[in-house]
Amino acid sequence: MASEPAHSMLELFAQAITAQDPTRSAAEKQLQQLHQSGLSASFLAQLFQALFMVSATPQATGSLAEQGVANGAVVATISTDIRLMACLWLKNYFKRHWKQQESSDEERQQIRQALLFAAVHEPHATVALHLELIIAQIARSDFPVQWAFEQLFVPVLQPLQEGKALTTEHRKRAVDVAYRVVKELSTRRLMVHRKQFASLSVNLLPLLLTQWDDAVTKTCALITSAQPTPDALEAAFGLVLTSTKLLSTIFLDAYRDLVVNHSDMVRMGFLKLYEHLEKLFQFRMEHAAALPEPLLGVVDKCCYRMAKIVVSLQKSYAIEFREYLTPFLTLFWAVLASTAVQTPACPTKLQIEALQFFSNVLSCRLYKEESLRGTSDTSYAPYTKVITATGDVALTDAMVLEGNAAVNAFINASESNQTRLNALLERTVMQFMRLSPQDLEDWESDAEEFVQLSESLTAQESVRACAENLFLTIMQSYPQQAIPMLKEMTSAASSWLQELVTTDGAADANKVLNTDAILLAIGLGCYDLHDCFDFEPWFLSNLVPVLMHPSAQTGSVGGLPVLRFRIVWLSGCWLAQLSETIRPPLYDALLNVAFFRDDGEAALKLRIVQTLESMVVDWGFQQEAFIPFLPRSLDCLCRFFSHTEQSESQMKVLSCIDAIIKACGADIIPFCEQVSAPLPGMWLSGGDANNLVRGKILQLLTNLLNSIKEDKARAAQHAPSIAKVIEMCLQVVRFATDQSNPDQVFLMEGGLEVWSSAMDVLDTYTEDLHVLFANALLLLQRDYEHVMLVSDLLERYLRMGKAQFWQTYHSGVGQTLESVIGNVKADAAIQLAKTLEVVVVLFPSDQIGSILTVAKQMVEACLAFKRNDPSRESELVIVAYMTVLARLLMHNPDLTLSQIFQNDQAALLTVVDLMLDKFYTVVSSSFPLLRRKVWVIALSSLLILPSEALLERTGQILDACVEVMDDEQEEKAEERPSDGAGAGAFRAYQSYKARSVVVSEEDEPVRSCDLKTFVSTKLNECAARLPSPAVLEQLMQTVDSSTLQKLRN
């Protein structure tokens, strides 16, 4: 019987999984509280006594498997679900509390041993799994200091070492525990942990290799017996699988130390791997039809795990593996050559490993003569250390030649009247790159899903993807043998294609699938074939007739347009070899109305969409050639969108339309209504990925508006269409930037970009545009994530809306900017400062009261920068702030001095000194001439103030003015055309540069200001305020003579 506390705990577990609320919630809450508080070792022992198998002789030494169970009958009375719930709770409890050392070392040792015993004797597989995970979790923390090798592994594996007559289940459970612990320990990455794992692996290898060999041998003996039962086979193969996983973990994570300490055993392990993998593979091929599906899956996993060890070690230790190349090349060749590969039950993962092995071996530089150090060109010879039983040694030519000889002997051996390399290439293309019956079934079932899956599968998941990698490896590593072989296959495909076009009736499915595989190879190898294969004439004579054939059955298998799909894909691969003259007919062929009928094949449509996008973004794209097909392409794409079922397909259609808009530029303007008309329907039909589709539509609209902006004259000719586009854009922006819309977080940035682009196109300030700005203010009040975009919008509104806009929003803008200044990054702060410059210039002093507080914050920021406060703004931000203050001094000096500086002469002098300092130290790219001129005009305006301290700075101010005057003269000289010989290109560049410089409305008065006259005027005003002319004369003596001369001339 369980003790009272343990019994209460069991009741809580039962209520947490079976009771209804509120009982269940209360139980979960109590379990959570217990999880956060520590439990005593005695309580845990009572809980173990009630839930798991406990040893009848807890003090006994030796094998756990041989100790008796004291409470088997009690445990059997408890529901497995409750025990599993308790096991999961304990796993999380130990993860939280074990490292906190809440129990004594003796109590912790008792807990560890109890868990080991329970895991080995647990009858239920899932409960045992979680017990093993708890043990692995504790071992990660305690091994090997608190939990030594003798305490952790010896009790579990001792019966295997002594050859005790244990049941297969006990053997498997012991190996399971060892595997979970070893796998967990292998994930520790610190150097000390790596050394501990290497030592563990060295100690375990002899026992594990013997046990694994024994398990596989017994399993092979069992499968050759008269009538093995399925249960016995499944148990035996389950033990083999776990043993193989354990051996794989040790080999792959500690191979270097194993070679140094057990080189003979490592060699024996490779030989056993070859022997057992060959036997299991033969058994699998011979009995695949008779084996139950679960057992067949276990057999395939065993073969895969063994092959994975070989492939991974060869890839990581190529030279060390060289002596095993010949047997494993032969073995994996047998795997690829098996006649059963086309059966539905073929071992896919084993095929993938075999293909990957050949790809790794054939691409390995260490097996090639280029790695020899005795060659004339040693620049590519690798510097490699080789692991041996006596330690690391340098790579030698003899090692390279040994690997090279093994590879060459294999690939040059005769196979069916051709070399093995040619046979491998042919088998890769015609067998593994060919569409399988399952592929055709998936295509027919859901064409769009088939296309998406085919494009997303990797070489670890797909036989065809791995075969494509092997094909490319052969083409790149052995082009002299591979290219002629591929040309032979191309010749055969050409004859089959001619036969397809000239023969009426259904095509031979086998020939169609073979041709599809060859075309796939030609597309993949386009870079290697570029210089030796004239693609365009071959394309016109062999592929175009199939593509344009009036019969839908031509090149089809079971109604699926296999060859048309592949031809469209192939044309996208070889765009670089297609001349300009062939592209218009190809556009015409791809946009065949028959392909895009409502009942047209979806996979072919998708392939056409992707190829069309590749053509319009290709460097050889010509707008003039495509414009005649633009209406048809938009019609086909929009029609296809309305019939797509996958969001990925919708995204591809929108991506193609977007690419067309960007490629056509201003030529899209006459068709903008055709582009925009279907977008509302697309907006509402996004399905599961609604926000992705809408985000893509926002991007498309942005690019459409940018194209319209390129040619305002042409846009004016299509004003009604443009107006509809703008109206739709504003509706979309209103939705995308609405704070009450739950999806706005996904659409906000795209909506702001459409908004900004729309304002570039608009010529008039409308009421809809005016009301919409409220969304931008609410956004900026919520967070500052999009402050740059909102600041850009504010500047555009100020320029376009002027008084109407400012009258409505001045208060909200001022209050919002007060919270933003000082709380955003430098780029955003500079952008906001430029926007405030526009406010200062556009509106009179009586209308800028809402930004005076912001200006005061800028003054405080300048003073903090001068004081070197830790939280000060960056230099460029301060320069931007001082430009705003300079604008205020230019346009509203009295207001600036009285309300912003509040007649604080010390603050004003600090800012003036900072301006004079940064005038010379800030780089010109961040401080252009126009801004510098604003500064000197503002500083010159201060000369009239009755301040002796300011007068003392007259010389510095006049020096700055003269420097700006000199820079203006240089700029004007650069703008004048040059009559020098050879200056045509430079003159054209200067002309372009002059046209690209657009002077804004607020900058025009500054640009046109005669600085010399302005400064002279201010000096005269200053002289009139002085007590006597002698004071001015004395002041001028402090100014550099060259400065005075430039001002007087």
mmCIF file of C-alpha atoms in Angstrom, residues 18-253:
data_model
loop_
_atom_site.group_PDB
_atom_site.id
_atom_site.type_symbol
_atom_site.label_atom_id
_atom_site.label_comp_id
_atom_site.label_asym_id
_atom_site.label_seq_id
_atom_site.Cartn_x
_atom_site.Cartn_y
_atom_site.Cartn_z
ATOM 1 C CA THR A 18 -9.583 12.534 -15.651
ATOM 2 C CA ALA A 19 -11.663 14.950 -13.563
ATOM 3 C CA GLN A 20 -13.738 17.831 -14.865
ATOM 4 C CA ASP A 21 -13.315 21.476 -13.935
ATOM 5 C CA PRO A 22 -13.029 22.904 -11.325
ATOM 6 C CA THR A 23 -11.570 19.715 -9.759
ATOM 7 C CA ARG A 24 -9.049 19.318 -12.554
ATOM 8 C CA SER A 25 -7.905 22.947 -12.356
ATOM 9 C CA ALA A 26 -7.494 22.701 -8.591
ATOM 10 C CA ALA A 27 -5.394 19.527 -8.968
ATOM 11 C CA GLU A 28 -3.227 21.141 -11.647
ATOM 12 C CA LYS A 29 -2.698 24.155 -9.396
ATOM 13 C CA GLN A 30 -1.605 21.970 -6.455
ATOM 14 C CA LEU A 31 0.764 20.014 -8.703
ATOM 15 C CA GLN A 32 2.233 23.296 -9.922
ATOM 16 C CA GLN A 33 2.790 24.423 -6.349
ATOM 17 C CA LEU A 34 4.469 21.121 -5.472
ATOM 18 C CA HIS A 35 6.586 21.460 -8.598
ATOM 19 C CA GLN A 36 7.910 24.803 -7.381
ATOM 20 C CA SER A 37 8.618 23.591 -3.835
ATOM 21 C CA GLY A 38 11.187 20.970 -2.927
ATOM 22 C CA LEU A 39 10.202 17.402 -1.950
ATOM 23 C CA SER A 40 12.124 15.289 0.518
ATOM 24 C CA ALA A 41 14.036 12.211 -0.571
ATOM 25 C CA SER A 42 11.839 10.024 1.655
ATOM 26 C CA PHE A 43 8.701 11.321 -0.033
ATOM 27 C CA LEU A 44 10.190 10.656 -3.478
ATOM 28 C CA ALA A 45 11.074 7.123 -2.360
ATOM 29 C CA GLN A 46 7.459 6.557 -1.292
ATOM 30 C CA LEU A 47 6.250 7.913 -4.625
ATOM 31 C CA PHE A 48 8.632 5.596 -6.523
ATOM 32 C CA GLN A 49 7.372 2.690 -4.372
ATOM 33 C CA ALA A 50 3.808 3.427 -5.454
ATOM 34 C CA LEU A 51 4.449 4.131 -9.158
ATOM 35 C CA PHE A 52 7.467 2.231 -10.462
ATOM 36 C CA MET A 53 9.240 -1.074 -10.119
ATOM 37 C CA VAL A 54 11.381 -1.199 -6.958
ATOM 38 C CA SER A 55 14.162 -3.669 -6.262
ATOM 39 C CA ALA A 56 13.463 -6.400 -3.751
ATOM 40 C CA THR A 57 17.137 -6.196 -2.716
ATOM 41 C CA PRO A 58 17.960 -2.468 -2.850
ATOM 42 C CA GLN A 59 21.371 -2.950 -1.265
ATOM 43 C CA ALA A 60 22.384 -5.724 -3.668
ATOM 44 C CA THR A 61 25.234 -5.160 -6.047
ATOM 45 C CA GLY A 62 25.622 -6.279 -9.631
ATOM 46 C CA SER A 63 23.216 -6.387 -12.529
ATOM 47 C CA LEU A 64 19.945 -4.503 -12.284
ATOM 48 C CA ALA A 65 18.329 -6.976 -14.645
ATOM 49 C CA GLU A 66 18.972 -9.844 -12.221
ATOM 50 C CA GLN A 67 17.489 -8.133 -9.136
ATOM 51 C CA GLY A 68 13.955 -9.071 -8.237
ATOM 52 C CA VAL A 69 10.968 -6.708 -8.259
ATOM 53 C CA ALA A 70 9.379 -6.072 -4.867
ATOM 54 C CA ASN A 71 6.186 -4.236 -5.843
ATOM 55 C CA GLY A 72 5.158 -5.542 -9.242
ATOM 56 C CA ALA A 73 1.633 -6.431 -8.111
ATOM 57 C CA VAL A 74 1.077 -3.000 -6.548
ATOM 58 C CA VAL A 75 2.244 -1.120 -9.633
ATOM 59 C CA ALA A 76 0.003 -3.232 -11.848
ATOM 60 C CA THR A 77 -3.082 -1.886 -10.040
ATOM 61 C CA ILE A 78 -2.345 1.727 -11.019
ATOM 62 C CA SER A 79 -3.520 3.107 -14.345
ATOM 63 C CA THR A 80 -0.819 3.488 -16.964
ATOM 64 C CA ASP A 81 -2.083 7.012 -17.714
ATOM 65 C CA ILE A 82 -1.565 8.035 -14.086
ATOM 66 C CA ARG A 83 1.920 6.539 -14.047
ATOM 67 C CA LEU A 84 2.764 8.328 -17.297
ATOM 68 C CA MET A 85 1.427 11.614 -15.901
ATOM 69 C CA ALA A 86 3.556 11.132 -12.796
ATOM 70 C CA CYS A 87 6.591 10.345 -14.905
ATOM 71 C CA LEU A 88 6.208 13.569 -16.911
ATOM 72 C CA TRP A 89 5.723 15.567 -13.707
ATOM 73 C CA LEU A 90 8.854 14.050 -12.187
ATOM 74 C CA LYS A 91 10.854 14.797 -15.321
ATOM 75 C CA ASN A 92 10.016 18.484 -15.077
ATOM 76 C CA TYR A 93 10.519 18.425 -11.290
ATOM 77 C CA PHE A 94 14.036 17.012 -11.537
ATOM 78 C CA LYS A 95 14.893 19.419 -14.336
ATOM 79 C CA ARG A 96 14.032 22.283 -12.015
ATOM 80 C CA HIS A 97 15.402 21.032 -8.681
ATOM 81 C CA TRP A 98 18.158 18.487 -9.274
ATOM 82 C CA LYS A 99 21.020 20.971 -9.645
ATOM 83 C CA GLN A 100 19.986 22.795 -6.478
ATOM 84 C CA GLN A 101 21.514 20.048 -4.262
ATOM 85 C CA GLU A 102 18.446 19.863 -1.995
ATOM 86 C CA SER A 103 19.262 16.281 -0.866
ATOM 87 C CA SER A 104 22.332 14.629 0.517
ATOM 88 C CA ASP A 105 24.745 12.736 -1.728
ATOM 89 C CA GLU A 106 23.517 9.407 -0.326
ATOM 90 C CA GLU A 107 19.879 10.271 -0.986
ATOM 91 C CA ARG A 108 20.676 11.435 -4.510
ATOM 92 C CA GLN A 109 22.522 8.178 -5.147
ATOM 93 C CA GLN A 110 19.478 6.218 -3.968
ATOM 94 C CA ILE A 111 17.236 8.195 -6.324
ATOM 95 C CA ARG A 112 19.570 7.563 -9.269
ATOM 96 C CA GLN A 113 19.736 3.833 -8.613
ATOM 97 C CA ALA A 114 15.965 3.624 -8.138
ATOM 98 C CA LEU A 115 15.432 5.329 -11.494
ATOM 99 C CA LEU A 116 17.881 2.950 -13.182
ATOM 100 C CA PHE A 117 16.122 -0.094 -11.753
ATOM 101 C CA ALA A 118 12.677 1.234 -12.672
ATOM 102 C CA ALA A 119 13.724 2.002 -16.252
ATOM 103 C CA VAL A 120 15.182 -1.470 -16.822
ATOM 104 C CA HIS A 121 12.147 -3.317 -15.386
ATOM 105 C CA GLU A 122 9.343 -1.003 -16.540
ATOM 106 C CA PRO A 123 6.834 -3.062 -18.603
ATOM 107 C CA HIS A 124 5.210 -0.132 -20.381
ATOM 108 C CA ALA A 125 7.317 1.271 -23.256
ATOM 109 C CA THR A 126 6.206 4.911 -23.017
ATOM 110 C CA VAL A 127 6.698 5.119 -19.249
ATOM 111 C CA ALA A 128 10.109 3.479 -19.691
ATOM 112 C CA LEU A 129 11.037 6.050 -22.339
ATOM 113 C CA HIS A 130 10.376 8.957 -19.992
ATOM 114 C CA LEU A 131 12.216 7.266 -17.166
ATOM 115 C CA GLU A 132 15.188 6.930 -19.510
ATOM 116 C CA LEU A 133 14.930 10.625 -20.340
ATOM 117 C CA ILE A 134 14.965 11.503 -16.626
ATOM 118 C CA ILE A 135 18.095 9.381 -16.182
ATOM 119 C CA ALA A 136 19.754 11.069 -19.177
ATOM 120 C CA GLN A 137 18.830 14.489 -17.775
ATOM 121 C CA ILE A 138 20.405 13.694 -14.406
ATOM 122 C CA ALA A 139 23.451 12.123 -16.070
ATOM 123 C CA ARG A 140 24.036 15.328 -17.998
ATOM 124 C CA SER A 141 24.435 17.099 -14.678
ATOM 125 C CA ASP A 142 26.199 14.430 -12.582
ATOM 126 C CA PHE A 143 28.329 12.302 -14.926
ATOM 127 C CA PRO A 144 31.139 11.443 -14.273
ATOM 128 C CA VAL A 145 31.823 13.185 -10.930
ATOM 129 C CA GLN A 146 28.735 12.421 -8.821
ATOM 130 C CA TRP A 147 27.569 9.520 -11.003
ATOM 131 C CA ALA A 148 30.576 7.464 -12.009
ATOM 132 C CA PHE A 149 30.854 5.088 -14.938
ATOM 133 C CA GLU A 150 30.754 2.081 -12.602
ATOM 134 C CA GLN A 151 27.486 3.233 -11.040
ATOM 135 C CA LEU A 152 25.731 4.333 -14.216
ATOM 136 C CA PHE A 153 26.717 1.980 -17.029
ATOM 137 C CA VAL A 154 28.100 -1.143 -15.371
ATOM 138 C CA PRO A 155 24.843 -2.167 -13.594
ATOM 139 C CA VAL A 156 22.904 -1.670 -16.822
ATOM 140 C CA LEU A 157 25.271 -3.307 -19.303
ATOM 141 C CA GLN A 158 26.909 -5.962 -17.114
ATOM 142 C CA PRO A 159 24.505 -8.739 -18.154
ATOM 143 C CA LEU A 160 25.274 -8.021 -21.810
ATOM 144 C CA GLN A 161 28.984 -8.267 -21.088
ATOM 145 C CA GLU A 162 28.678 -11.539 -19.172
ATOM 146 C CA GLY A 163 26.452 -13.118 -21.795
ATOM 147 C CA LYS A 164 23.591 -13.786 -19.384
ATOM 148 C CA ALA A 165 20.517 -15.500 -20.784
ATOM 149 C CA LEU A 166 18.217 -12.478 -20.701
ATOM 150 C CA THR A 167 15.044 -11.896 -22.618
ATOM 151 C CA THR A 168 15.182 -9.721 -25.706
ATOM 152 C CA GLU A 169 13.025 -7.155 -23.892
ATOM 153 C CA HIS A 170 15.501 -6.874 -20.996
ATOM 154 C CA ARG A 171 18.426 -6.589 -23.383
ATOM 155 C CA LYS A 172 16.630 -3.913 -25.384
ATOM 156 C CA ARG A 173 15.680 -1.961 -22.247
ATOM 157 C CA ALA A 174 19.283 -1.952 -21.024
ATOM 158 C CA VAL A 175 20.496 -0.746 -24.416
ATOM 159 C CA ASP A 176 17.717 1.877 -24.459
ATOM 160 C CA VAL A 177 18.919 3.328 -21.159
ATOM 161 C CA ALA A 178 22.517 3.424 -22.375
ATOM 162 C CA TYR A 179 21.467 5.024 -25.675
ATOM 163 C CA ARG A 180 19.452 7.824 -24.057
ATOM 164 C CA VAL A 181 22.281 8.655 -21.652
ATOM 165 C CA VAL A 182 25.000 8.540 -24.305
ATOM 166 C CA LYS A 183 22.942 10.635 -26.704
ATOM 167 C CA GLU A 184 22.388 13.277 -24.025
ATOM 168 C CA LEU A 185 26.039 13.327 -23.010
ATOM 169 C CA SER A 186 27.085 13.726 -26.656
ATOM 170 C CA THR A 187 25.299 17.103 -26.805
ATOM 171 C CA ARG A 188 27.515 18.725 -24.146
ATOM 172 C CA ARG A 189 29.865 21.024 -26.048
ATOM 173 C CA LEU A 190 32.436 22.298 -23.541
ATOM 174 C CA MET A 191 35.949 20.961 -24.063
ATOM 175 C CA VAL A 192 36.010 19.192 -20.705
ATOM 176 C CA HIS A 193 32.717 17.505 -21.589
ATOM 177 C CA ARG A 194 34.039 16.449 -24.993
ATOM 178 C CA LYS A 195 37.008 14.818 -23.295
ATOM 179 C CA GLN A 196 34.703 13.043 -20.854
ATOM 180 C CA PHE A 197 32.556 11.754 -23.698
ATOM 181 C CA ALA A 198 35.623 10.570 -25.603
ATOM 182 C CA SER A 199 36.797 8.634 -22.530
ATOM 183 C CA LEU A 200 33.313 7.162 -22.106
ATOM 184 C CA SER A 201 33.200 6.103 -25.752
ATOM 185 C CA VAL A 202 36.599 4.419 -25.509
ATOM 186 C CA ASN A 203 35.376 2.441 -22.476
ATOM 187 C CA LEU A 204 32.052 1.485 -24.043
ATOM 188 C CA LEU A 205 33.128 0.569 -27.573
ATOM 189 C CA PRO A 206 34.388 -2.989 -26.934
ATOM 190 C CA LEU A 207 31.229 -3.997 -25.095
ATOM 191 C CA LEU A 208 28.817 -2.199 -27.413
ATOM 192 C CA LEU A 209 30.458 -3.471 -30.589
ATOM 193 C CA THR A 210 30.311 -7.022 -29.297
ATOM 194 C CA GLN A 211 26.709 -6.623 -28.171
ATOM 195 C CA TRP A 212 25.684 -5.040 -31.483
ATOM 196 C CA ASP A 213 27.390 -7.775 -33.479
ATOM 197 C CA ASP A 214 25.727 -10.413 -31.315
ATOM 198 C CA ALA A 215 22.289 -8.808 -31.722
ATOM 199 C CA VAL A 216 22.590 -8.589 -35.500
ATOM 200 C CA THR A 217 23.975 -12.130 -35.759
ATOM 201 C CA LYS A 218 21.121 -13.562 -33.694
ATOM 202 C CA THR A 219 18.603 -11.598 -35.735
ATOM 203 C CA CYS A 220 20.085 -12.930 -38.984
ATOM 204 C CA ALA A 221 19.927 -16.434 -37.560
ATOM 205 C CA LEU A 222 16.310 -15.846 -36.554
ATOM 206 C CA ILE A 223 15.247 -14.684 -40.009
ATOM 207 C CA THR A 224 16.797 -17.766 -41.617
ATOM 208 C CA SER A 225 15.018 -20.126 -39.220
ATOM 209 C CA ALA A 226 12.003 -22.095 -40.294
ATOM 210 C CA GLN A 227 9.089 -19.869 -39.272
ATOM 211 C CA PRO A 228 10.008 -16.861 -37.132
ATOM 212 C CA THR A 229 7.005 -15.150 -35.584
ATOM 213 C CA PRO A 230 6.401 -11.479 -36.462
ATOM 214 C CA ASP A 231 6.580 -10.521 -32.761
ATOM 215 C CA ALA A 232 9.942 -12.206 -32.342
ATOM 216 C CA LEU A 233 11.276 -10.553 -35.477
ATOM 217 C CA GLU A 234 10.011 -7.144 -34.404
ATOM 218 C CA ALA A 235 11.614 -7.465 -30.964
ATOM 219 C CA ALA A 236 14.912 -8.650 -32.450
ATOM 220 C CA PHE A 237 15.039 -5.876 -35.030
ATOM 221 C CA GLY A 238 14.060 -3.352 -32.351
ATOM 222 C CA LEU A 239 17.120 -4.352 -30.344
ATOM 223 C CA VAL A 240 19.298 -4.122 -33.475
ATOM 224 C CA LEU A 241 17.944 -0.662 -34.241
ATOM 225 C CA THR A 242 18.632 0.737 -30.768
ATOM 226 C CA SER A 243 22.069 -0.866 -30.663
ATOM 227 C CA THR A 244 22.869 0.657 -34.053
ATOM 228 C CA LYS A 245 21.758 4.097 -32.861
ATOM 229 C CA LEU A 246 23.987 3.786 -29.809
ATOM 230 C CA LEU A 247 26.950 2.663 -31.882
ATOM 231 C CA SER A 248 26.300 5.485 -34.364
ATOM 232 C CA THR A 249 26.356 8.119 -31.609
ATOM 233 C CA ILE A 250 29.687 6.878 -30.275
ATOM 234 C CA PHE A 251 31.306 6.546 -33.699
ATOM 235 C CA LEU A 252 30.206 9.928 -34.998
ATOM 236 C CA ASP A 253 31.024 11.945 -31.850
#
